Coordinates of N, CA and C in Angstrom, one line a residue:
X252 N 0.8 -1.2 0.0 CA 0.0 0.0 0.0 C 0.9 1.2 0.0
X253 N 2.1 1.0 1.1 CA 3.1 2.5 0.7 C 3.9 2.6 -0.3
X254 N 3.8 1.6 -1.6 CA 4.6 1.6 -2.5 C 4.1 2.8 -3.3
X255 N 5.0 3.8 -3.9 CA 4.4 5.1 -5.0 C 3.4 4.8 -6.2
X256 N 3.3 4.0 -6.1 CA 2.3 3.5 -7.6 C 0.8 3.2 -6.9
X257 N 1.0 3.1 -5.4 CA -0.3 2.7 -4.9 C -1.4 4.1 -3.6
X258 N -0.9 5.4 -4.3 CA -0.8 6.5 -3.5 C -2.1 7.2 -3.9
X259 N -2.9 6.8 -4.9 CA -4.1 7.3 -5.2 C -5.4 6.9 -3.8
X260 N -6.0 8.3 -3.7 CA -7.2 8.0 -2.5 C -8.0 6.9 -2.7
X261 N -8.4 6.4 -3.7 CA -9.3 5.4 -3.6 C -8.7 3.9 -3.7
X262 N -7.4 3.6 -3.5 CA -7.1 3.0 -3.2 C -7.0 2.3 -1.7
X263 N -6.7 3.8 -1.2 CA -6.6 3.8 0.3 C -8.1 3.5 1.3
X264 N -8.9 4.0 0.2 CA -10.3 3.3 0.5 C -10.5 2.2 0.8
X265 N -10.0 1.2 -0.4 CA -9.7 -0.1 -0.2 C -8.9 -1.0 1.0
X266 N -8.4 -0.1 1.1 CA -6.6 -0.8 2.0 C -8.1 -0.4 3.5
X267 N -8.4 0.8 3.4 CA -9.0 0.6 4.6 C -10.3 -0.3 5.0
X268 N -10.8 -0.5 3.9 CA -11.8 -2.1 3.7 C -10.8 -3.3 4.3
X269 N -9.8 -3.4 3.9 CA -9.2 -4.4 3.9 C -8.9 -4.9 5.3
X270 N -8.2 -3.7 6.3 CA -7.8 -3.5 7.5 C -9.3 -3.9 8.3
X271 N -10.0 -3.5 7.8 CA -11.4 -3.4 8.6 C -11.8 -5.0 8.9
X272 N -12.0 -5.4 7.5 CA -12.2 -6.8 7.1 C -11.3 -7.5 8.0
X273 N -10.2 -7.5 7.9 CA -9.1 -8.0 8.8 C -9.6 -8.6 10.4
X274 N -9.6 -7.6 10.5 CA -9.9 -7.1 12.0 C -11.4 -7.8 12.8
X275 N -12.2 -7.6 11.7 CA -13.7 -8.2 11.9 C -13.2 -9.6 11.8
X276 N -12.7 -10.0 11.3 CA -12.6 -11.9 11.6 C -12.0 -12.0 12.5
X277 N -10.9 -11.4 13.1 CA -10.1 -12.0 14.2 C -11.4 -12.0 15.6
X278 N -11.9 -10.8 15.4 CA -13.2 -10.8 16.2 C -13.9 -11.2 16.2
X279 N -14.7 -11.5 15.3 CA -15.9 -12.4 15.0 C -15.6 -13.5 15.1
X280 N -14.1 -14.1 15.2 CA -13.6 -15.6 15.8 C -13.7 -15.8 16.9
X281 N -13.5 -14.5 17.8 CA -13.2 -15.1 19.8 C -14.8 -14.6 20.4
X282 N -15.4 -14.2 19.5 CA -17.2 -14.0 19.9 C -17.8 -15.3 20.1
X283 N -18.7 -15.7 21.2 CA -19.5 -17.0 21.4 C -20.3 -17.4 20.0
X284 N -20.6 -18.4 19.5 CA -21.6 -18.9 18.7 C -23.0 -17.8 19.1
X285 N -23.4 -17.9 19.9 CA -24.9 -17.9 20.0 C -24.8 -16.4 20.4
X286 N -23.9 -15.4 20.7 CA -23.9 -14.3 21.1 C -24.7 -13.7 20.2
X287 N -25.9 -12.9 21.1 CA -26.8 -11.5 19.8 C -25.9 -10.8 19.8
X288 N -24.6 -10.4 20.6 CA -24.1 -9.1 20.0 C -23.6 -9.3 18.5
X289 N -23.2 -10.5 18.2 CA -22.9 -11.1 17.0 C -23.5 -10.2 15.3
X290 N -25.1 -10.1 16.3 CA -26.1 -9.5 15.3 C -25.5 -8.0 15.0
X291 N -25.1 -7.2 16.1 CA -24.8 -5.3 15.9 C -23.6 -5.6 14.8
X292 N -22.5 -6.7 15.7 CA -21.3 -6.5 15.1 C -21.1 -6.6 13.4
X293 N -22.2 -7.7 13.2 CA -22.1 -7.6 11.9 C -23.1 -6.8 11.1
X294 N -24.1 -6.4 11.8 CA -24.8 -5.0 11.5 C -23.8 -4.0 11.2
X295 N -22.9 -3.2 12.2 CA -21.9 -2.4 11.9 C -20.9 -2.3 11.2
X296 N -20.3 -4.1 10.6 CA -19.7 -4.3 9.6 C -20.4 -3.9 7.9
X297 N -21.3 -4.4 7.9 CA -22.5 -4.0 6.8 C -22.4 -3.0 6.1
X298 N -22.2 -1.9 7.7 CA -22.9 -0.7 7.3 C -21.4 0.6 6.5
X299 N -20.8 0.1 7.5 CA -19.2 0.2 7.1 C -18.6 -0.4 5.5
X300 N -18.9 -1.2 5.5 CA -18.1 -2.3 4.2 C -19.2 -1.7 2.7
X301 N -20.3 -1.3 3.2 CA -20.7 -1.2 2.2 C -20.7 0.3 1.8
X302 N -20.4 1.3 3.0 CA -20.0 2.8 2.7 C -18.8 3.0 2.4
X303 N -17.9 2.0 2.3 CA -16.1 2.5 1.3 C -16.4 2.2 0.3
X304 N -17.0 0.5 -0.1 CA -17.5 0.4 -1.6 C -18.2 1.1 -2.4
X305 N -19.1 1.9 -1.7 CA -19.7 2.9 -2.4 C -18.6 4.0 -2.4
X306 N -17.7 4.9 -1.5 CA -16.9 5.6 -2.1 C -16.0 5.3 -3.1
X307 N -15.6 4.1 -3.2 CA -14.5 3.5 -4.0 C -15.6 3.8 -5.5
X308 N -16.6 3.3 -5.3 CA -17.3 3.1 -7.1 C -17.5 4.4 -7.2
X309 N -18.1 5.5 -6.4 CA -18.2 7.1 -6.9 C -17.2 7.3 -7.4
X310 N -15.8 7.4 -6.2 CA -14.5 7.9 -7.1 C -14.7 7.7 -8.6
X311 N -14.7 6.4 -9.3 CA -14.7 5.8 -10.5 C -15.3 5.9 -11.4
X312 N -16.7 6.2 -11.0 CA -17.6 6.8 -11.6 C -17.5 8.2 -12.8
X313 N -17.9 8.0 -14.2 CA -17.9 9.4 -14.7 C -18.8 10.0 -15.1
X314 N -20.0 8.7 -15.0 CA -21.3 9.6 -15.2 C -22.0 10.0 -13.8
X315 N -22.2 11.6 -14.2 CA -22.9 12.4 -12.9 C -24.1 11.4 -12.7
X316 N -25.2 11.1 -13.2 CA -26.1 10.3 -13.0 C -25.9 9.1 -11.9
X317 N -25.2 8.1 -12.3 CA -24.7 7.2 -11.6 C -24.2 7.9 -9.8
X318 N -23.4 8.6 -10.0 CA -22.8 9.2 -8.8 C -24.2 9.8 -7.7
X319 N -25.2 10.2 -8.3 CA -25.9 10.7 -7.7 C -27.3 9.6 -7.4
X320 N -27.1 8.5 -7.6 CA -27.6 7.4 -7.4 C -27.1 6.7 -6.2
X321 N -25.3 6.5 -6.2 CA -24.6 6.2 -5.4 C -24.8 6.8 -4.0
X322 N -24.7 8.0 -4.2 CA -24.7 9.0 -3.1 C -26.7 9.1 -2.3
X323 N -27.5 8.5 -3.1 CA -29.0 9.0 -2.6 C -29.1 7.0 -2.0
X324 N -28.0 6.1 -2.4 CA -28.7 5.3 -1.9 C -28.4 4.8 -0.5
X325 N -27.1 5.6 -0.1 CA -26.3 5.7 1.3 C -27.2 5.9 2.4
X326 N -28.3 6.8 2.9 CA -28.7 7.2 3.9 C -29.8 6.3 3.7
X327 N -30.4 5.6 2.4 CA -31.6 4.7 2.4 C -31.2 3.6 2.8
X328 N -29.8 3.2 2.6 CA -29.1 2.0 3.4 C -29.4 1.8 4.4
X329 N -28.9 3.3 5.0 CA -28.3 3.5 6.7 C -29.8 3.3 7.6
X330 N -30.6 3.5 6.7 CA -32.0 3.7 7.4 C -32.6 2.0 7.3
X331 N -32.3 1.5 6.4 CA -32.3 -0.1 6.4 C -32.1 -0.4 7.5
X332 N -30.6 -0.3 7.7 CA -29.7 -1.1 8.6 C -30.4 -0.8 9.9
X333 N -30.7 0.3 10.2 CA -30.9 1.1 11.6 C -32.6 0.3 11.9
X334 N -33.3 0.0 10.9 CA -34.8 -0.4 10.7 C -34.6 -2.2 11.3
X335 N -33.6 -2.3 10.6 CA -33.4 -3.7 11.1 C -33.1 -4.5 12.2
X336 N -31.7 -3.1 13.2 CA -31.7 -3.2 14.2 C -32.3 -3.2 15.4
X337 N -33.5 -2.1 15.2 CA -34.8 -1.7 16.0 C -35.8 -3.1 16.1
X338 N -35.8 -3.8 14.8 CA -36.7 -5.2 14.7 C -36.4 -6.1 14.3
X339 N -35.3 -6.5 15.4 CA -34.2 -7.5 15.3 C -34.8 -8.9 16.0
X340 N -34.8 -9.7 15.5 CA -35.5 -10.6 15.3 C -34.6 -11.4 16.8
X341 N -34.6 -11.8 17.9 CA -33.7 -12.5 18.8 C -33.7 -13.6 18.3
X342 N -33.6 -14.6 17.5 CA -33.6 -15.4 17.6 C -32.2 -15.8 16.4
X343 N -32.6 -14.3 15.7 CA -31.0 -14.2 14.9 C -29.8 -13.7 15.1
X344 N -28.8 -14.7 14.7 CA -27.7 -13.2 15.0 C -26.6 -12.6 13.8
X345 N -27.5 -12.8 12.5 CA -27.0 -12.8 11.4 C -27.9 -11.2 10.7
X346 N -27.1 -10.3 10.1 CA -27.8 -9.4 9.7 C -28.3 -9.6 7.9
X347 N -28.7 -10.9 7.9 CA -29.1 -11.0 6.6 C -29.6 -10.3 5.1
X348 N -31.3 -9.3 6.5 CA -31.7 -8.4 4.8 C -30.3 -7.8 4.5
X349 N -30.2 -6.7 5.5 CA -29.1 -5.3 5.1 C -27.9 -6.3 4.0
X350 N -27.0 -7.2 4.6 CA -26.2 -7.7 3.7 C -26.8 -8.4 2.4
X351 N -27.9 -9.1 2.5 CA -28.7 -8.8 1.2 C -29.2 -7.7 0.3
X352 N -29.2 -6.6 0.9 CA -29.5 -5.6 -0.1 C -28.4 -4.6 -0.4
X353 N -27.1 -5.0 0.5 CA -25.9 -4.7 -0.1 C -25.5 -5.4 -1.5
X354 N -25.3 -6.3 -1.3 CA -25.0 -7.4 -2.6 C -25.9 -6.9 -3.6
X355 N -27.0 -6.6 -3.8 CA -28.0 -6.0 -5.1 C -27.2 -4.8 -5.3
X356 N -27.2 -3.9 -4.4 CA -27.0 -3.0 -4.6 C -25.4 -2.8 -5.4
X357 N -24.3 -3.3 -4.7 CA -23.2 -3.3 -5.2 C -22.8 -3.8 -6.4
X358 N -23.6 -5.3 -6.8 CA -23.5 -5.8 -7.9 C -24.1 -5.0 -8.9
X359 N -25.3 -4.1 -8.9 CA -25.8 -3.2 -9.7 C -24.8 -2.4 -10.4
X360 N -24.1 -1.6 -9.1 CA -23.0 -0.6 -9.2 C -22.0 -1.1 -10.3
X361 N -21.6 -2.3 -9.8 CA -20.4 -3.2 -10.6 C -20.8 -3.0 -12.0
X362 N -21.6 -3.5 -12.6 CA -22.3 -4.2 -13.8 C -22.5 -2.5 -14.4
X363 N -22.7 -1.5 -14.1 CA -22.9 -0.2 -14.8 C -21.2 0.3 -14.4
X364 N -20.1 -0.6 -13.8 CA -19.2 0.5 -13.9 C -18.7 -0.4 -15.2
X365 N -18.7 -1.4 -15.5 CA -18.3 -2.4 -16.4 C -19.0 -1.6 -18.2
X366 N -20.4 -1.7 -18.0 CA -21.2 -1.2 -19.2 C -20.6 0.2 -19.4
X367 N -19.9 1.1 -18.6 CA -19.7 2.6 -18.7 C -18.2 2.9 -19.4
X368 N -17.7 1.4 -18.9 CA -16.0 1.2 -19.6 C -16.3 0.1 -20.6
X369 N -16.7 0.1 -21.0 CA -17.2 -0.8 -22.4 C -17.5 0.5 -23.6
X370 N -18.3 1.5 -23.1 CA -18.4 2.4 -24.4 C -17.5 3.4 -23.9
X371 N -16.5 3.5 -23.1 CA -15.2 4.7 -23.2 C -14.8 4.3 -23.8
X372 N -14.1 4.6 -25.3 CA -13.4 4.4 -25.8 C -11.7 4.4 -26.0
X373 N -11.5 5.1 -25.1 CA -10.5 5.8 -24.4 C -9.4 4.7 -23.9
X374 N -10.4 3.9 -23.2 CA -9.4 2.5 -22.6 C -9.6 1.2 -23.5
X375 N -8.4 1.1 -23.6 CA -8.1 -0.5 -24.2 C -7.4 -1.4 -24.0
X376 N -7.3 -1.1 -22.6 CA -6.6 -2.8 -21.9 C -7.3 -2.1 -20.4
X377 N -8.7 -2.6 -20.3 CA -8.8 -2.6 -19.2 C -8.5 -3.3 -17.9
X378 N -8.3 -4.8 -18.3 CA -7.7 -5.7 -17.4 C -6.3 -4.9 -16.7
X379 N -5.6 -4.0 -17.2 CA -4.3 -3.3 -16.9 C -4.3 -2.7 -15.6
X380 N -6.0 -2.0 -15.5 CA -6.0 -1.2 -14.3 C -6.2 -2.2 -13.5
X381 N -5.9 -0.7 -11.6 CA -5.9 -1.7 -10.4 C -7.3 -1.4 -10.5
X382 N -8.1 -0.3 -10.9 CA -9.5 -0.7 -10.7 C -10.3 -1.7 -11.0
X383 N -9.7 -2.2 -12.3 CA -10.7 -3.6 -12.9 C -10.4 -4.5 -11.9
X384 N -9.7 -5.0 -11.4 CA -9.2 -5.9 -10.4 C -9.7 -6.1 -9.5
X385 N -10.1 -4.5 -8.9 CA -10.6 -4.4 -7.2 C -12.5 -4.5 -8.0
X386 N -12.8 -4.4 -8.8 CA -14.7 -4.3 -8.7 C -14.6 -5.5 -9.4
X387 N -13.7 -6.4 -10.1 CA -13.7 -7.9 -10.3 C -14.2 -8.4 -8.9
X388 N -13.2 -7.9 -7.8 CA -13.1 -8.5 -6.8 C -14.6 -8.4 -5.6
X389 N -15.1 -7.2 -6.1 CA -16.0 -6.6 -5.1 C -17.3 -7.3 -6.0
X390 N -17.1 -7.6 -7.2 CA -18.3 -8.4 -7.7 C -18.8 -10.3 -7.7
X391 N -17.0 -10.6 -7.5 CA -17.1 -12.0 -7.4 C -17.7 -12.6 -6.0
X392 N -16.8 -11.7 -4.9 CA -17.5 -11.5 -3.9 C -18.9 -11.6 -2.9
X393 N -19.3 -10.3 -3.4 CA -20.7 -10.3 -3.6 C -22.1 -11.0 -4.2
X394 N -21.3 -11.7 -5.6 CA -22.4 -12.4 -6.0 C -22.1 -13.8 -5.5
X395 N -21.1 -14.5 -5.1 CA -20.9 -15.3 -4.7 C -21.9 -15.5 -3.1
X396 N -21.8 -14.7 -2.3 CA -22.6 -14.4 -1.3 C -23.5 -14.3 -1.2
X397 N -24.4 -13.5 -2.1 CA -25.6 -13.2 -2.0 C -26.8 -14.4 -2.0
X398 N -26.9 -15.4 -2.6 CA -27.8 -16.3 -1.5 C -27.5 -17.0 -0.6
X399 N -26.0 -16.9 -0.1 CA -25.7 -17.5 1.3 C -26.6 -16.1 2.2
X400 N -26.3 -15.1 1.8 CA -26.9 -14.6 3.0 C -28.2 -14.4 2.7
X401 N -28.9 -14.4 1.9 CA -30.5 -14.3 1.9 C -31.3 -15.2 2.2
X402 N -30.4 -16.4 2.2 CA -31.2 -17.6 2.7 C -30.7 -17.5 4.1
X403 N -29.9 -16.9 4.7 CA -29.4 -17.1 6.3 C -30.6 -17.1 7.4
X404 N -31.8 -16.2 6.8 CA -32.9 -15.8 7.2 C -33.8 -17.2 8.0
X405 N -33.9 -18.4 6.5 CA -34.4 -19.2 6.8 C -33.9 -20.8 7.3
X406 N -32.0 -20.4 7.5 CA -31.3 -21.6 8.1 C -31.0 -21.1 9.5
X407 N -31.0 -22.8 9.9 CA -30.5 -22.6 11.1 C -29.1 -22.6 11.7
X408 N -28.8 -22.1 12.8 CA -27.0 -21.8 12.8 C -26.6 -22.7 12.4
X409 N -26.4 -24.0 13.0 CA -26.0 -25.0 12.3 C -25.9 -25.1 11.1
X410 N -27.0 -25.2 9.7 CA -27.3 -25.6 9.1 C -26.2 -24.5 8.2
X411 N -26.7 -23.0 8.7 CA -25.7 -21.6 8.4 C -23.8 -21.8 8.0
X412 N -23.6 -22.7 9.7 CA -22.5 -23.0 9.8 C -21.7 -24.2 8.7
X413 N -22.7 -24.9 7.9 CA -22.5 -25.8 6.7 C -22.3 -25.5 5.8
X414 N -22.7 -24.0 5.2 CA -22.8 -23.5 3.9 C -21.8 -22.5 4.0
X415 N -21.0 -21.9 5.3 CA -20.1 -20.5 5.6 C -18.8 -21.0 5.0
X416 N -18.6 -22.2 4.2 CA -17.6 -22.2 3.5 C -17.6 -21.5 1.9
X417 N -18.8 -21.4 1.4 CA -19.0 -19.9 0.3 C -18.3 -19.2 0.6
X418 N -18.8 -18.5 1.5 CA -18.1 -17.0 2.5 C -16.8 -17.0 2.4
X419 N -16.1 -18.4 2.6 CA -14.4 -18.4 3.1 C -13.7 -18.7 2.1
X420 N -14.2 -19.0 0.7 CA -13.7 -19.2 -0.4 C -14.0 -18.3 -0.8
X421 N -14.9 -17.5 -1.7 CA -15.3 -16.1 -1.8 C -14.4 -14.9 -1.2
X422 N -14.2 -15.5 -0.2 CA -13.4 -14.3 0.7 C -11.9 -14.2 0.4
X423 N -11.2 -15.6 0.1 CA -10.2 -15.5 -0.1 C -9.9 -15.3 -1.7
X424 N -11.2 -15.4 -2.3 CA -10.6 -15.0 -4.3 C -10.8 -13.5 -3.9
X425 N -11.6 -12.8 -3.7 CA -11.6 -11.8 -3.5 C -10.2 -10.9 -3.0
X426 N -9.8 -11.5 -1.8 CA -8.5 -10.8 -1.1 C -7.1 -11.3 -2.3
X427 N -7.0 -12.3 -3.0 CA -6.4 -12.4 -3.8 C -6.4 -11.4 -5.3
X428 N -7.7 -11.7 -5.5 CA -8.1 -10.2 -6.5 C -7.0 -9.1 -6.2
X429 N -7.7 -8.3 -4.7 CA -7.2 -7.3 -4.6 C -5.4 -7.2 -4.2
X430 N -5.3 -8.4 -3.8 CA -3.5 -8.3 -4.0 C -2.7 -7.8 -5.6
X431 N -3.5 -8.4 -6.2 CA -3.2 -8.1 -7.4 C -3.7 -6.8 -8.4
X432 N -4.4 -6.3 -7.6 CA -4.6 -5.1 -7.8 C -3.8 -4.1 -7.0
X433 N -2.9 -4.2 -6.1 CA -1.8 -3.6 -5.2 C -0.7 -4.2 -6.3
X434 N -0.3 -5.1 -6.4 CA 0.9 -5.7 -7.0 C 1.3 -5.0 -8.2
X435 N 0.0 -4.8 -9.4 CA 0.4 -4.6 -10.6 C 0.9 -2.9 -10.9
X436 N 1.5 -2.8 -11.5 CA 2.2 -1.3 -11.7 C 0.8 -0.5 -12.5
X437 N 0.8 1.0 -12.2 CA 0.1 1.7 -13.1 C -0.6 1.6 -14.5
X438 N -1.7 2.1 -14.7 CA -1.9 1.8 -16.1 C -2.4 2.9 -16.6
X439 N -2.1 3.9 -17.8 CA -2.4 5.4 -18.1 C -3.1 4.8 -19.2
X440 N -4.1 5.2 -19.6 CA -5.0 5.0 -21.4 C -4.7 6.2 -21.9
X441 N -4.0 6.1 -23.1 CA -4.3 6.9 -24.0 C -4.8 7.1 -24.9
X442 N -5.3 8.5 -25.1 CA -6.6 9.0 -26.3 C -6.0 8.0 -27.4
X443 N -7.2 7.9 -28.1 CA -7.5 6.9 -29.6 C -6.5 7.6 -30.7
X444 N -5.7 8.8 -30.5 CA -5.5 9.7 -31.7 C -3.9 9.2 -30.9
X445 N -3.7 9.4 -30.0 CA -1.6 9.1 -29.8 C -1.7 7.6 -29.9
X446 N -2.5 6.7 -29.8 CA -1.8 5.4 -30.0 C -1.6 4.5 -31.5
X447 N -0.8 4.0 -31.4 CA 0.0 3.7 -32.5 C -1.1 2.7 -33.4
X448 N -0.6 3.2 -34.7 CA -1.7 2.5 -35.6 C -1.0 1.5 -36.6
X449 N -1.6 0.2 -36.6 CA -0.8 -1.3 -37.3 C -1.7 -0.8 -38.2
X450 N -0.8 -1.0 -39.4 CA -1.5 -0.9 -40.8 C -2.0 -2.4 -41.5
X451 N -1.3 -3.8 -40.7 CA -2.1 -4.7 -41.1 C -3.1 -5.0 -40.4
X452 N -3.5 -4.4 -39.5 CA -4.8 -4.6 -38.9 C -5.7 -3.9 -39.4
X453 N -5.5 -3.3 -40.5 CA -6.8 -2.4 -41.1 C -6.1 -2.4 -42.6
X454 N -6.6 -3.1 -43.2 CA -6.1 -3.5 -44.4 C -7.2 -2.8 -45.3
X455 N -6.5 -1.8 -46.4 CA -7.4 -1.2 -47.3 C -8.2 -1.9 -48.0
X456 N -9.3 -1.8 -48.6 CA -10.1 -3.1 -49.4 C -10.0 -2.5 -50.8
X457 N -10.2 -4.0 -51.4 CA -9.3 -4.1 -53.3 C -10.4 -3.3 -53.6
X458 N -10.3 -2.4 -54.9 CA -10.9 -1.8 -55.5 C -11.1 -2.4 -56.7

């Protein structure tokens, strides 16, 4: 992360997902099975993990529209999360909807930043950037998850604790993703008019 090539803010966005992430497992390991605090902790993970990823995809963003989607859907989260906490089910300690309507929501995000660099023309090696790498990462993720946790609703811990191997596979392509999006060097696109033109790739046609 303190290498010069990795000094952009929204990367640091990331790094600070990462540390967070970190940190929530060591925790969420020495926590009892059956503890409800279980339920806030990963309530407040939620609400967190899913407010960098939305700064991370604004940064990235270059249609104003988009950005102002991202930004109006933040406080409708926060009002989720906080709705959920109030009518918190005791009998759970998994914050299922909110993390289910993270996953829609982010995968949405992903899938319009993907369609938005498909008609820039601008870039042509996207795989190059560390961005493609990290919303690869935040999409594999996510979709991988998303009916482990929507169904968490209707399994029992037990049953929960059979399937949390998604989660720990998911979790580790993900953190691999994003190594490799730290690892790889810079990538600048340039305009369609400075880069170099192969004349057998556009072969005149016989007259």
């Amino acid at each position: 992360m303190f290498l010069k090539r990795n000094n952009e803010k929204k990367l640091w966005v990331i790094f600070a997902y990462v540390v967070l992430s970190f940190l929530t497992d060591i925790t969420n390991g020495s926590l009892p099975k059956d503890s409800q605090v279980k339920f806030y902790f990963f309530s407040f993970f939620t609400l967190i993990e899913y407010t960098l990823f939305s700064i991370f995809l604004y940064l990235n963003f270059k249609s104003k529209t988009i950005k102002v989607l991202i930004l109006s859907a933040i406080p409708l989260f926060y009002i989720l999360v906080a709705y959920s906490i109030v009518n918190k089910d005791q009998s759970k300690n998994f914050d299922a909807i909110p993390a289910s309507l993270e996953s829609i929501l982010i995968i949405i995000f992903c899938v319009c930043f993907f369609f938005e660099q498909i008609r820039d023309m601008e870039i042509s090696f996207i795989y190059s950037s560390k961005t493609f790498w990290i919303i690869v990462a935040i999409l594999v993720y996510m979709s991988a998850t998303f009916f482990l946790f929507i169904s968490a609703v209707f399994l029992s811990q037990e049953e929960r604790a059979a399937y949390w191997f998604i989660n720990l596979i998911s979790n580790l392509i993900k953190n691999i993703l994003l190594t490799i999006a730290f690892i790889i060097p810079n990538y600048k696109p340039r305009p369609l008019d400075e880069r170099p033109f192969d004349d057998e790739l556009f072969e005149k046609p016989a007259l």
